[in-house]
Coordinates of C-alpha atoms and ligand atoms in Angstrom, one line a residue:
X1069 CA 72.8 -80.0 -111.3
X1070 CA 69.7 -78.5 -112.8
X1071 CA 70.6 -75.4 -114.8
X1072 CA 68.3 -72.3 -116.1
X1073 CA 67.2 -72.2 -119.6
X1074 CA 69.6 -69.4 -120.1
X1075 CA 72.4 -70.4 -118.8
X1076 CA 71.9 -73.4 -120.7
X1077 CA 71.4 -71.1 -123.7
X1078 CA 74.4 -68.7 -123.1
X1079 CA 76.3 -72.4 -123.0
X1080 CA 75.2 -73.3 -126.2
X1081 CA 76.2 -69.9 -128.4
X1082 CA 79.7 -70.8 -128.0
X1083 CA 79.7 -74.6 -128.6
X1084 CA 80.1 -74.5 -132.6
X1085 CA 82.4 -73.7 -134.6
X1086 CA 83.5 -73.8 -138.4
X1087 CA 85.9 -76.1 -139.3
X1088 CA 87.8 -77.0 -142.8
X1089 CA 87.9 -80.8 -144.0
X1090 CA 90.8 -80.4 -145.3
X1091 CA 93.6 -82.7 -143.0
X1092 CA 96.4 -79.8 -144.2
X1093 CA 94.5 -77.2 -143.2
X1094 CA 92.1 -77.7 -140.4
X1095 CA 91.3 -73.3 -139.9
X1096 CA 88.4 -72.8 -137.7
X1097 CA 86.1 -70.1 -137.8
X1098 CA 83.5 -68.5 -135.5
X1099 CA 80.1 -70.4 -135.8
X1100 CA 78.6 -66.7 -135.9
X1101 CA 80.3 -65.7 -139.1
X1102 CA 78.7 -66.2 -142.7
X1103 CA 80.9 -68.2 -144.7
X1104 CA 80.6 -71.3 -147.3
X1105 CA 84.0 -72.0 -147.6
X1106 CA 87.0 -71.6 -146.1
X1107 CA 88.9 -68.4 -146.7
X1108 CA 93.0 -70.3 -146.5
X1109 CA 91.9 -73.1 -148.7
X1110 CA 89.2 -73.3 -150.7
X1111 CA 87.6 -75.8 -149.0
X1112 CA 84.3 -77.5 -147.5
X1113 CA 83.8 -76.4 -144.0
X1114 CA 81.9 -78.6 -141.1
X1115 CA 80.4 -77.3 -138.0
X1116 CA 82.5 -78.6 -135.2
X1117 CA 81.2 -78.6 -131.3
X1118 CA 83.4 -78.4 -128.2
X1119 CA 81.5 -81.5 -127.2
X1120 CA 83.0 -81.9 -123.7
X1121 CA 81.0 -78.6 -122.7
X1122 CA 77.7 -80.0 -124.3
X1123 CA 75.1 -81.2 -122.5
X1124 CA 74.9 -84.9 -124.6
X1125 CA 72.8 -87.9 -123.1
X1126 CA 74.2 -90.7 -121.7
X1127 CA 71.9 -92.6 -123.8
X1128 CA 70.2 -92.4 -127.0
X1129 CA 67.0 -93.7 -125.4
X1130 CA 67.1 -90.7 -123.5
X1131 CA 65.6 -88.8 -126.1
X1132 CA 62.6 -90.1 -125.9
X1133 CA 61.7 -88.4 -122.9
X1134 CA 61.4 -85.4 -125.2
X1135 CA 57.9 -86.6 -126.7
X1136 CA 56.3 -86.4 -123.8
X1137 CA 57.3 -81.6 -124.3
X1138 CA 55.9 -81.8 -128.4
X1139 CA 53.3 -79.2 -127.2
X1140 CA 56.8 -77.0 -126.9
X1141 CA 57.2 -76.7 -131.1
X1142 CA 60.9 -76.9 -130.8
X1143 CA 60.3 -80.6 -129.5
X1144 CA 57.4 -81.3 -131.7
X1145 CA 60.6 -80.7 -134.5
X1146 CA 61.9 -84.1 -135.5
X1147 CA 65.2 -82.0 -136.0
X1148 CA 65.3 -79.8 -132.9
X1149 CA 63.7 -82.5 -131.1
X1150 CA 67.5 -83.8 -131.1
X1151 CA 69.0 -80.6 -130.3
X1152 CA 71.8 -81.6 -128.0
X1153 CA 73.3 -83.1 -131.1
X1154 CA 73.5 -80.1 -133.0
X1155 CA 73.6 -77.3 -130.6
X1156 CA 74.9 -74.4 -132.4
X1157 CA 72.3 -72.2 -131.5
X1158 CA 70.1 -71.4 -128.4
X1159 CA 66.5 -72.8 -127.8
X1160 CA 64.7 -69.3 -128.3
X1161 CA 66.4 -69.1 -131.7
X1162 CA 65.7 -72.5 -133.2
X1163 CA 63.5 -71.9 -136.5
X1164 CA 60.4 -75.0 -137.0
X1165 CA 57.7 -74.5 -139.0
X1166 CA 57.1 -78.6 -137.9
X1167 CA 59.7 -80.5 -139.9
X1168 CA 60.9 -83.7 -139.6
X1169 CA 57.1 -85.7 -138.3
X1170 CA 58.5 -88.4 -140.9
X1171 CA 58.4 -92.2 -140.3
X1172 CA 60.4 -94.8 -140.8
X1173 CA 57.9 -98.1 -142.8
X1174 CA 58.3 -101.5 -143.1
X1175 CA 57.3 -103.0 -146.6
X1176 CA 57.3 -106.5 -147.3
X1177 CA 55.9 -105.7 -150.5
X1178 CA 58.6 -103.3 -151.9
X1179 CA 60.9 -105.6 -150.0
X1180 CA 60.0 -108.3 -152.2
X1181 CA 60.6 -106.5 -155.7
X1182 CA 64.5 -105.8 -153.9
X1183 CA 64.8 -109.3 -153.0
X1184 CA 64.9 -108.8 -149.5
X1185 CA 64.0 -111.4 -146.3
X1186 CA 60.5 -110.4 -145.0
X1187 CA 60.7 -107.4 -142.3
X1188 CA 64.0 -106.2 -143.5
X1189 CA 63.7 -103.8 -146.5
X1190 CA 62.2 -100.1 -144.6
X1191 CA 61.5 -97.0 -146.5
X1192 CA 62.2 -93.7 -144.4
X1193 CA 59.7 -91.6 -145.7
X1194 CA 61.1 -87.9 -145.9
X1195 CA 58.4 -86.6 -147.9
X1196 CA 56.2 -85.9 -145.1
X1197 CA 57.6 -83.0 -144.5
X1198 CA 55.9 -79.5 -144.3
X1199 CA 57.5 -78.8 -148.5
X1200 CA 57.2 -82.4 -149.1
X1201 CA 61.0 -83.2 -149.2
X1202 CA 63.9 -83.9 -146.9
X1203 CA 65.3 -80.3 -147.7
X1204 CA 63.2 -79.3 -144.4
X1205 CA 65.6 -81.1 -142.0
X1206 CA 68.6 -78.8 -143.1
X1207 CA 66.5 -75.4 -144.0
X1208 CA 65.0 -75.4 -140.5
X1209 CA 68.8 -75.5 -139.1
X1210 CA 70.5 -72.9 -142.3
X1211 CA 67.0 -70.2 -141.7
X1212 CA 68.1 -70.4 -137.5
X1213 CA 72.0 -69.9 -138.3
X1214 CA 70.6 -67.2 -141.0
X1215 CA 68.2 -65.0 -138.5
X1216 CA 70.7 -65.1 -135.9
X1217 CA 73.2 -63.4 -138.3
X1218 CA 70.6 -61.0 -139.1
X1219 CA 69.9 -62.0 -142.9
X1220 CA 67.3 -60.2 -144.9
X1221 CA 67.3 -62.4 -147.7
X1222 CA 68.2 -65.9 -148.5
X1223 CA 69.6 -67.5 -151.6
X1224 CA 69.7 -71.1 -153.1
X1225 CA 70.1 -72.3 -156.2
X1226 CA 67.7 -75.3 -156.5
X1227 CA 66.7 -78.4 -158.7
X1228 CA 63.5 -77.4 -156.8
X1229 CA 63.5 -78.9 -153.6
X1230 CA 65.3 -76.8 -152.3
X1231 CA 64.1 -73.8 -153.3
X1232 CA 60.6 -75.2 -152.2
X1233 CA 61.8 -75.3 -148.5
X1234 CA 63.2 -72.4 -148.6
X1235 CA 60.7 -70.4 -150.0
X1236 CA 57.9 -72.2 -147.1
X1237 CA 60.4 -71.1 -144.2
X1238 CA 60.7 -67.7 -145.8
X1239 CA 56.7 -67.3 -146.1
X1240 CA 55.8 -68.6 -142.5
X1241 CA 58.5 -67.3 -140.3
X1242 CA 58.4 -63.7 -142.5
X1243 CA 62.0 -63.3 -141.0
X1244 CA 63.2 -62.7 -144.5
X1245 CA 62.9 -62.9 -148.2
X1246 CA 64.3 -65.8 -150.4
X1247 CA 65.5 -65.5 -153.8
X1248 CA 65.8 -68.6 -155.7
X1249 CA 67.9 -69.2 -159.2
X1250 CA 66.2 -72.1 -161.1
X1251 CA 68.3 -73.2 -164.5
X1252 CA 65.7 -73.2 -167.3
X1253 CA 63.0 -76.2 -168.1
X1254 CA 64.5 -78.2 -165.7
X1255 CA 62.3 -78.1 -162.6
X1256 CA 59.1 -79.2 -161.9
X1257 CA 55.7 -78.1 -161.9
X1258 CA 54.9 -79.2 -158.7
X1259 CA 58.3 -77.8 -157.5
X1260 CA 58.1 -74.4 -159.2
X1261 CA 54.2 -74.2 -158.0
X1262 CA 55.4 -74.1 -154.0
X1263 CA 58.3 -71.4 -154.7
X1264 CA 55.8 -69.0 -156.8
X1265 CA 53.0 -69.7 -154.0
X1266 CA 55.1 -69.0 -151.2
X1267 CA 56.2 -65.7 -152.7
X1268 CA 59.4 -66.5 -153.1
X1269 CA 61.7 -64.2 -156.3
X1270 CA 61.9 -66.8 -158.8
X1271 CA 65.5 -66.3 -160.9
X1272 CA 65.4 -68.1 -163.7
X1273 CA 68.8 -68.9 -165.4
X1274 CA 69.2 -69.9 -169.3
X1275 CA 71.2 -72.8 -167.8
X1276 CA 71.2 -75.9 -165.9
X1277 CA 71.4 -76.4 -162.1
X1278 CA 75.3 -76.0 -162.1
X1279 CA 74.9 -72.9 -163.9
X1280 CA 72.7 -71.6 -160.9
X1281 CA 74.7 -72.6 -159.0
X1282 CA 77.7 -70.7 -159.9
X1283 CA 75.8 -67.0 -160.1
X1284 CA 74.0 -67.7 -156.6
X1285 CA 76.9 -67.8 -155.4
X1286 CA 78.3 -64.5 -156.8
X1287 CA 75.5 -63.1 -156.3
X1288 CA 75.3 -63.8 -152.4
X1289 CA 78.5 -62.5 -152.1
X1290 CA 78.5 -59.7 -154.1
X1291 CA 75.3 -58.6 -152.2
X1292 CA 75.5 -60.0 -149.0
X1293 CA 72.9 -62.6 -149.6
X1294 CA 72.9 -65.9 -146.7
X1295 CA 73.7 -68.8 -148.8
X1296 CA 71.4 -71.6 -148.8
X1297 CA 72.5 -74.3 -150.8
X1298 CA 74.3 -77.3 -149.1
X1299 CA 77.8 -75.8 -149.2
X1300 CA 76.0 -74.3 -145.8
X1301 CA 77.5 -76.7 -143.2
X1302 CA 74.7 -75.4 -140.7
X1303 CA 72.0 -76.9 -143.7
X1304 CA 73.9 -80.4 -143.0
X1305 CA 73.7 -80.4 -139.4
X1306 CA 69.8 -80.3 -139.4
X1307 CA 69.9 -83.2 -142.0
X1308 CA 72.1 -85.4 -139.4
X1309 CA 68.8 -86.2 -137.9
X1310 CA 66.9 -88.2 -140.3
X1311 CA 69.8 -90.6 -139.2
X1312 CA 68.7 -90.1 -135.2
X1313 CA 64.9 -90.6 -136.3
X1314 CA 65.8 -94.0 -138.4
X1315 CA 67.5 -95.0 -135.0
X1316 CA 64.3 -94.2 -133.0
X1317 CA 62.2 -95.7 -135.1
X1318 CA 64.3 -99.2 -134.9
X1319 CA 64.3 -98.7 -131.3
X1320 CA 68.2 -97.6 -131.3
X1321 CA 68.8 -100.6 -133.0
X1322 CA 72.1 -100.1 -136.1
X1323 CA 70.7 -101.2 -139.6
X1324 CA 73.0 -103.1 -141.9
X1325 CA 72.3 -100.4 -144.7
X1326 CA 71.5 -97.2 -145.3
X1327 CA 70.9 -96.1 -149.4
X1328 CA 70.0 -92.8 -150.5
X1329 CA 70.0 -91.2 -153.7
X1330 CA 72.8 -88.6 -154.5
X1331 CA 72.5 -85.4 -155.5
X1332 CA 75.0 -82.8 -154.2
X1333 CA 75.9 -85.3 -151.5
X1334 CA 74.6 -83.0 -148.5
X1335 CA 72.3 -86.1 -147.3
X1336 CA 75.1 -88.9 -147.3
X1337 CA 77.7 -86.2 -146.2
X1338 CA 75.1 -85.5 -143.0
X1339 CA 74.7 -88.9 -142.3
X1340 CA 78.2 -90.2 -141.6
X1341 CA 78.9 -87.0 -139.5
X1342 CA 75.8 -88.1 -137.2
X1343 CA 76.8 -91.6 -136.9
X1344 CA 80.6 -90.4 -136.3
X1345 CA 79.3 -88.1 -133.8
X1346 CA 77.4 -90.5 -132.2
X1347 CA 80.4 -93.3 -132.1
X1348 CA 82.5 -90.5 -130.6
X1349 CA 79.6 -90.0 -127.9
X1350 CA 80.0 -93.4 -127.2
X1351 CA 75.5 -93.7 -128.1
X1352 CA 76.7 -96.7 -130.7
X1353 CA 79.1 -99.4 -131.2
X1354 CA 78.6 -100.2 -135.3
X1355 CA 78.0 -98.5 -138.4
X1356 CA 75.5 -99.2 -141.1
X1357 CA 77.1 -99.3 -144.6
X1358 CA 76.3 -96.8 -146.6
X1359 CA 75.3 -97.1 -150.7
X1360 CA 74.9 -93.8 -152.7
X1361 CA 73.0 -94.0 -155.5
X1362 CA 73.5 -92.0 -159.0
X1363 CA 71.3 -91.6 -161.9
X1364 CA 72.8 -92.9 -164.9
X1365 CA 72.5 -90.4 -166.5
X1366 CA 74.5 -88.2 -163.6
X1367 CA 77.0 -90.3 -162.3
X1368 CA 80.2 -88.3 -161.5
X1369 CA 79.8 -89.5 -158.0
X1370 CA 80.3 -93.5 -159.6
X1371 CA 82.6 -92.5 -161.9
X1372 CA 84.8 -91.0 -159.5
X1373 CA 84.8 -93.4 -156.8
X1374 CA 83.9 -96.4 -158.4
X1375 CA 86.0 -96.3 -162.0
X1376 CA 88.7 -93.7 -161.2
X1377 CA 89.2 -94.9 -157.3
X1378 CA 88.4 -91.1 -155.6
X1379 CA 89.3 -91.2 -152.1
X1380 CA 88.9 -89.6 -149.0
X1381 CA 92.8 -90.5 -148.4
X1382 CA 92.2 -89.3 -144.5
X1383 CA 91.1 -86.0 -145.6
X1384 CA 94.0 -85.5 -148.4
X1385 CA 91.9 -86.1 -151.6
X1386 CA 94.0 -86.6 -154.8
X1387 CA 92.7 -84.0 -156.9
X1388 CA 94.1 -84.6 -160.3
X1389 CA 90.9 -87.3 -161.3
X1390 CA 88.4 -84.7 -160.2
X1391 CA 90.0 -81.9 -162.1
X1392 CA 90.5 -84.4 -165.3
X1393 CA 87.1 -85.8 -164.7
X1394 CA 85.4 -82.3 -164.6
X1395 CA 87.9 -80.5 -167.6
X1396 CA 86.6 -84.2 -169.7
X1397 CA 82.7 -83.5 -169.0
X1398 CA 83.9 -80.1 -170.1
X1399 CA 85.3 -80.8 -173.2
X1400 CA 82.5 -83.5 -174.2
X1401 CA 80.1 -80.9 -173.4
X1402 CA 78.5 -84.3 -171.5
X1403 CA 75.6 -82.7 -169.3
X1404 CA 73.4 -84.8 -166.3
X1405 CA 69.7 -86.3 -168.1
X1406 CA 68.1 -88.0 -166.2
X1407 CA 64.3 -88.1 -165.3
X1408 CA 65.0 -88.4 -161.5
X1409 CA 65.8 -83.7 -162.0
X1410 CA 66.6 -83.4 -158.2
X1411 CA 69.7 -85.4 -158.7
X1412 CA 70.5 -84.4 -161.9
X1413 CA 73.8 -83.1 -160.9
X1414 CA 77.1 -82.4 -163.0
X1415 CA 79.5 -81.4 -159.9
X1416 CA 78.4 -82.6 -156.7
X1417 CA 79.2 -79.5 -154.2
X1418 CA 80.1 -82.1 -151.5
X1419 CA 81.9 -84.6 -153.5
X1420 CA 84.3 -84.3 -150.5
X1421 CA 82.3 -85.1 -147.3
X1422 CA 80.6 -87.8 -149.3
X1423 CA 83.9 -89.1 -149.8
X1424 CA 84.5 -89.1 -145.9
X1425 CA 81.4 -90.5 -145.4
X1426 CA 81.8 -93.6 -148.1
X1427 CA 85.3 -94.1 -145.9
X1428 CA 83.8 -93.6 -142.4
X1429 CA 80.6 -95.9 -143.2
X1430 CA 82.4 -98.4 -145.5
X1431 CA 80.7 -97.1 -148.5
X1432 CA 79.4 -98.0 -152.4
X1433 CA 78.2 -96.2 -155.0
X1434 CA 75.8 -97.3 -157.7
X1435 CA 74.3 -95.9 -160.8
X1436 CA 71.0 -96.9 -162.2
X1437 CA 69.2 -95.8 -165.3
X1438 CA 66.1 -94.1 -165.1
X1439 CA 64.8 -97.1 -166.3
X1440 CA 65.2 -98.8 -163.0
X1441 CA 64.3 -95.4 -161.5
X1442 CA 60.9 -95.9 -163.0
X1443 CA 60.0 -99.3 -162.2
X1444 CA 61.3 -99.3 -158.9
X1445 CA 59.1 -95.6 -158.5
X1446 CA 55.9 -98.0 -159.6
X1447 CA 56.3 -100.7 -157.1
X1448 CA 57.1 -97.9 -154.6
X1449 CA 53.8 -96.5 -155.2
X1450 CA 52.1 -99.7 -155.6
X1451 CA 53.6 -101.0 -152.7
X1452 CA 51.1 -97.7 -150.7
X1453 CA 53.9 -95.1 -150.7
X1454 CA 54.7 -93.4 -153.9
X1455 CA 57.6 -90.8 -154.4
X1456 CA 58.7 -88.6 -156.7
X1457 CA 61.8 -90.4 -159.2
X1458 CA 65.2 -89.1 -157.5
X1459 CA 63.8 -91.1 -154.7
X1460 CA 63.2 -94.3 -156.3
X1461 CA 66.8 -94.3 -157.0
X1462 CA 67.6 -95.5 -153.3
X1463 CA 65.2 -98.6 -153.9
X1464 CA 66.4 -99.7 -157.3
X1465 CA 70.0 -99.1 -156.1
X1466 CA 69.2 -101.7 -153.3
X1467 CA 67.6 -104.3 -155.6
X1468 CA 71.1 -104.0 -158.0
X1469 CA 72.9 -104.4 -154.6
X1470 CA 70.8 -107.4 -154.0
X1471 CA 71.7 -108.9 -157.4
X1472 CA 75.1 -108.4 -156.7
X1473 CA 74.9 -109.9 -153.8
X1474 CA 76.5 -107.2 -151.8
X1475 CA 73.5 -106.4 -149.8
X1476 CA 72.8 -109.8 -148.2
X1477 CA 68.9 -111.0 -148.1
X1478 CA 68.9 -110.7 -144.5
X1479 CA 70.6 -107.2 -144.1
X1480 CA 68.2 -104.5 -142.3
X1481 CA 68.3 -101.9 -145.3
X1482 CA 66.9 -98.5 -145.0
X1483 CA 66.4 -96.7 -147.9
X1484 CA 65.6 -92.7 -147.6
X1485 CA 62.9 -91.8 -150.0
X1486 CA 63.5 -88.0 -150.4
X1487 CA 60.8 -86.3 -152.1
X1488 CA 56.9 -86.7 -152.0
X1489 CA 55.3 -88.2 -154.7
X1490 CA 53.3 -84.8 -155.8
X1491 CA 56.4 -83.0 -156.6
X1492 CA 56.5 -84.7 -160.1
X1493 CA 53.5 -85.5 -160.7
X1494 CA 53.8 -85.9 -164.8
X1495 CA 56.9 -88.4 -164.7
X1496 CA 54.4 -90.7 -162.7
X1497 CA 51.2 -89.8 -165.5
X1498 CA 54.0 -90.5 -168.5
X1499 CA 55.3 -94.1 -166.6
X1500 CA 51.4 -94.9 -166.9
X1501 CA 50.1 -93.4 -169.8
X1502 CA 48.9 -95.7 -172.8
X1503 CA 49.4 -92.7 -174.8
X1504 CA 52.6 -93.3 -176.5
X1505 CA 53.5 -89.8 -177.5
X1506 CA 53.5 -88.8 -173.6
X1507 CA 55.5 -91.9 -173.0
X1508 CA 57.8 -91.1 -175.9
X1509 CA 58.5 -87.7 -175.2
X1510 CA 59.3 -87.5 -171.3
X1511 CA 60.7 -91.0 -170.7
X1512 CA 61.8 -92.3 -174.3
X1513 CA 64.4 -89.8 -174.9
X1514 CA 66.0 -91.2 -171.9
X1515 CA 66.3 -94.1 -172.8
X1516 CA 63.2 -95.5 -171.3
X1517 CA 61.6 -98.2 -173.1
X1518 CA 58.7 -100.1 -171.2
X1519 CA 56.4 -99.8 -168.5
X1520 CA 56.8 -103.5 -166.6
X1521 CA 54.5 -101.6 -164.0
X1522 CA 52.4 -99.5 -165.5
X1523 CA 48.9 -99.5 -164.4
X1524 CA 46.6 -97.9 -167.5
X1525 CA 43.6 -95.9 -167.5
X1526 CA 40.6 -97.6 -168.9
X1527 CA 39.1 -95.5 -171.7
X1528 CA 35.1 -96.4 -172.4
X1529 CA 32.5 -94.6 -174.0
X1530 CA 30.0 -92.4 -171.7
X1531 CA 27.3 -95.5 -171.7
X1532 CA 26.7 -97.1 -168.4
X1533 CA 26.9 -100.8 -170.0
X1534 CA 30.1 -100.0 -171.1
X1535 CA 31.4 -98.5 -167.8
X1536 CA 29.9 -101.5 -165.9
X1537 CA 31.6 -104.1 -168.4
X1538 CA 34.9 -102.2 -168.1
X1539 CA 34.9 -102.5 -164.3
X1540 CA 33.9 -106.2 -164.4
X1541 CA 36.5 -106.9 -167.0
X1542 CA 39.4 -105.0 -165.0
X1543 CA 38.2 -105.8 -161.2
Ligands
PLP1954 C1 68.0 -82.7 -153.0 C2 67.4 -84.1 -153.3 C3 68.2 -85.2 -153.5 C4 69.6 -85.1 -153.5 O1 70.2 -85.0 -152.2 P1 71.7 -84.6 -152.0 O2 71.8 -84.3 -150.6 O3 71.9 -83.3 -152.8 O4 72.5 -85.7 -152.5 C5 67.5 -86.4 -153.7 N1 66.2 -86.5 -153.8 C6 65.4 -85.4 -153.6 C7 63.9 -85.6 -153.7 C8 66.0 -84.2 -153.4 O5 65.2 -83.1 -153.2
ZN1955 ZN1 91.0 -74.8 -145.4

């Protein structure tokens, strides 16, 4: 039966709902309330759908019918372009400002440096988007829950990414103001460029990231400021569809892998929940594995699950390693470093969900040093892509996978490159410098020691012979 657009609409208000991950508490919550963690228990909360009242296709393919409606900018969205898998709002209220036209590549080249079978290594590209991360997927879904409620203002606290998206949805929609918290030093140029261009008000903290993180949030409650950061479950719905675009792109084909860097854990926390969505539809049969990858040099995520055996424990986690974990990096005053900043986390705000969604999708976790990060970032951008470090992570991850042998040769492996190549623009110049001191003083105090990859700039005198004999010599 063919329905109007607003009955449609009036269906979808009342689909969503908040719900704790905790297994011994389960409270729910009205979708149209403001809240970032649940008021009984402390806990995480996941926007949950009454999904025998949704209107969900029979058929992934059936999306693609969709393309053919892009000059309706709600379709055009790669996010809202899969609305009926995250309908918590109404069509007329869906915020795009064009996110999510990203694609998923097939490298050979990069493929080789992870040791992978020809055709099988792909790189979904997530820096295409409008602020040149990822971040766009969720802010397009957290700015609709935010206008609906009526915000004013919107927060985040942001290794810059973030705060970047926000700040471009703020500007373009002008449907209200964002306030960012930034630690100190810690953020890019390229990062801290987009948030002061796009008029955001730039807090910056004498801190790190966790630090901004803590006063955003008293700050948004004490003045009634919409959260932002991913601790907003409505952020992590929108991310669920990088997942339903790598799926497109294979033709609704399941690869064997998915790897993607981790931060807070909103991206590998989103992608489980669309893939256990999906299986619940019935849309797939299997599951890609799923590899998070730490820096080295920010690795609670490893340590927890891989030395101290964290579990989800169905939605029971054991506390007492987290709490001794966190109390030890604490004591040791041990702080994240690492060159890849937008992962350069301490205490991953979904350490939770990421631990569902290493249980639901068979999970590992990896750390690399930045090292690794580097070199893998070379051949990335060698290989015609180019990202900024954090994303790297995902590829180097893959090749230590590789080496272990965990990730067969003939796997399909996506790996989600997060961020553009232009939001860090001097770690790429100091990976390729022949200047030593650059080197030294951005990459050697991490523990970087050699550029396998680096391609130099030629110095030569301003004489034409010399230029011509340089370009002979080098080409
Ligand atoms: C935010 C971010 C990450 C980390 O993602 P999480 O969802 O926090 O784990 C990784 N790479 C880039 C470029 C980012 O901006
Ligand atoms: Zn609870």
């Amino acid at each position: 039966m063919l329905q109007t657009a607003q009955a449609h609409n009036a269906q979808q208000t009342d689909l969503a709902f908040q719900q704790c991950i905790n297994a011994d508490c389960k409270a729910t919550y009205d979708a149209n309330t403001i809240r970032t963690s649940c008021d009984k228990c402390g806990d995480l909360l996941d926007i949950a759908y009454d999904w025998d009242r949704a209107a969900v296709p029979n058929k992934l393919s059936d999306f693609e019918q969709f393309w053919s409606e892009r000059t309706n900018p709600v379709r055009f969205s790669g996010v809202w372009r899969f609305h009926e898998l995250l309908p918590f709002a109404p069509q007329d209220k869906l915020v795009t400002v064009g996110e999510g036209q990203t694609l998923l590549q097939q490298t050979d080249r990069v493929g080789d440096y992870v040791g992978m079978n020809h055709g099988q290594l792909h790189l979904q590209y997530e820096g295409m988007n409008p602020s040149g991360s990822f971040k766009d997927n969720g802010m397009c879904a957290a700015v609709t829950h935010a206008s609906m409620m009526g915000a004013k203002r919107a927060a985040c606290a942001s290794t810059g990414n973030t705060s970047a998206s926000l700040a471009l949805y703020c500007s373009a929609t002008r449907l209200m103001k964002a306030v960012i918290f930034i630690g100190s030093g810690k953020i890019s140029y390229g990062k801290l460029s987009q948030a002061l261009d796009y008029g955001a008000l730039t807090v910056q903290i004498a801190g790190d990231f966790d630090d901004a993180m803590l006063r955003v949030r008293e700050v948004a409650s004490e003045l009634g400021i919409y959260l932002v950061n991913s601790v907003n479950p409505f952020r992590l719905e929108g991310q669920k569809t990088i997942m339903f675009r790598v799926l497109e792109s294979l033709g609704w084909e399941i690869p064997d892998w998915i790897v993607v860097p981790g931060g807070n854990l909103g991206n590998s926390s989103a992608f489980a929940k669309a893939f256990m969505e999906l299986k619940q539809h019935g849309l797939i049969d299997k599951v890609p594995r799923l590899a998070v990858i730490n820096a080295g040099g920010a690795d609670t995520l490893y340590e927890l699950y891989e030395r101290r055996g964290v579990r989800w424990n169905a939605g029971r986690v054991v506390m007492d390693p987290i709490v001794d974990y966190n109390d030890k990096m604490d004591r040791e005053h041990i702080r994240a470093d690492t060159i890849a900043s937008a992962i350069e986390i301490n205490r991953p705000v979904n350490l939770k969900k990421c631990l569902r969604a290493l249980d639901f999708m068979d999970g590992v976790v990896r750390q690399v040093p930045d090292q690794d990060i580097l070199d893998a970032k070379a051949k990335i951008g060698e290989g015609g892509f180019g990202c900024e470090p954090a994303s790297a992570a995902s590829v180097a991850g893959a090749k230590l996978l590789r080496r272990e042998g965990v990730i067969a040769p003939s796997d399909r492996v996506v790996c989600v490159l997060t961020g553009h190549e232009l939001k860090d623009p001097s770690a790429t110049v100091a990976y390729h410098t022949s200047d030593q001191d650059v080197f030294n003083k951005t990459l050697g105090s991490r523990g970087v020691t050699k550029a396998s990859y680096a391609n130099r700039a030629v110095a030569v005198p301003n004489e034409l012979d010399d230029i011509i004999k340089a370009i002979q010599l080098y080409s």
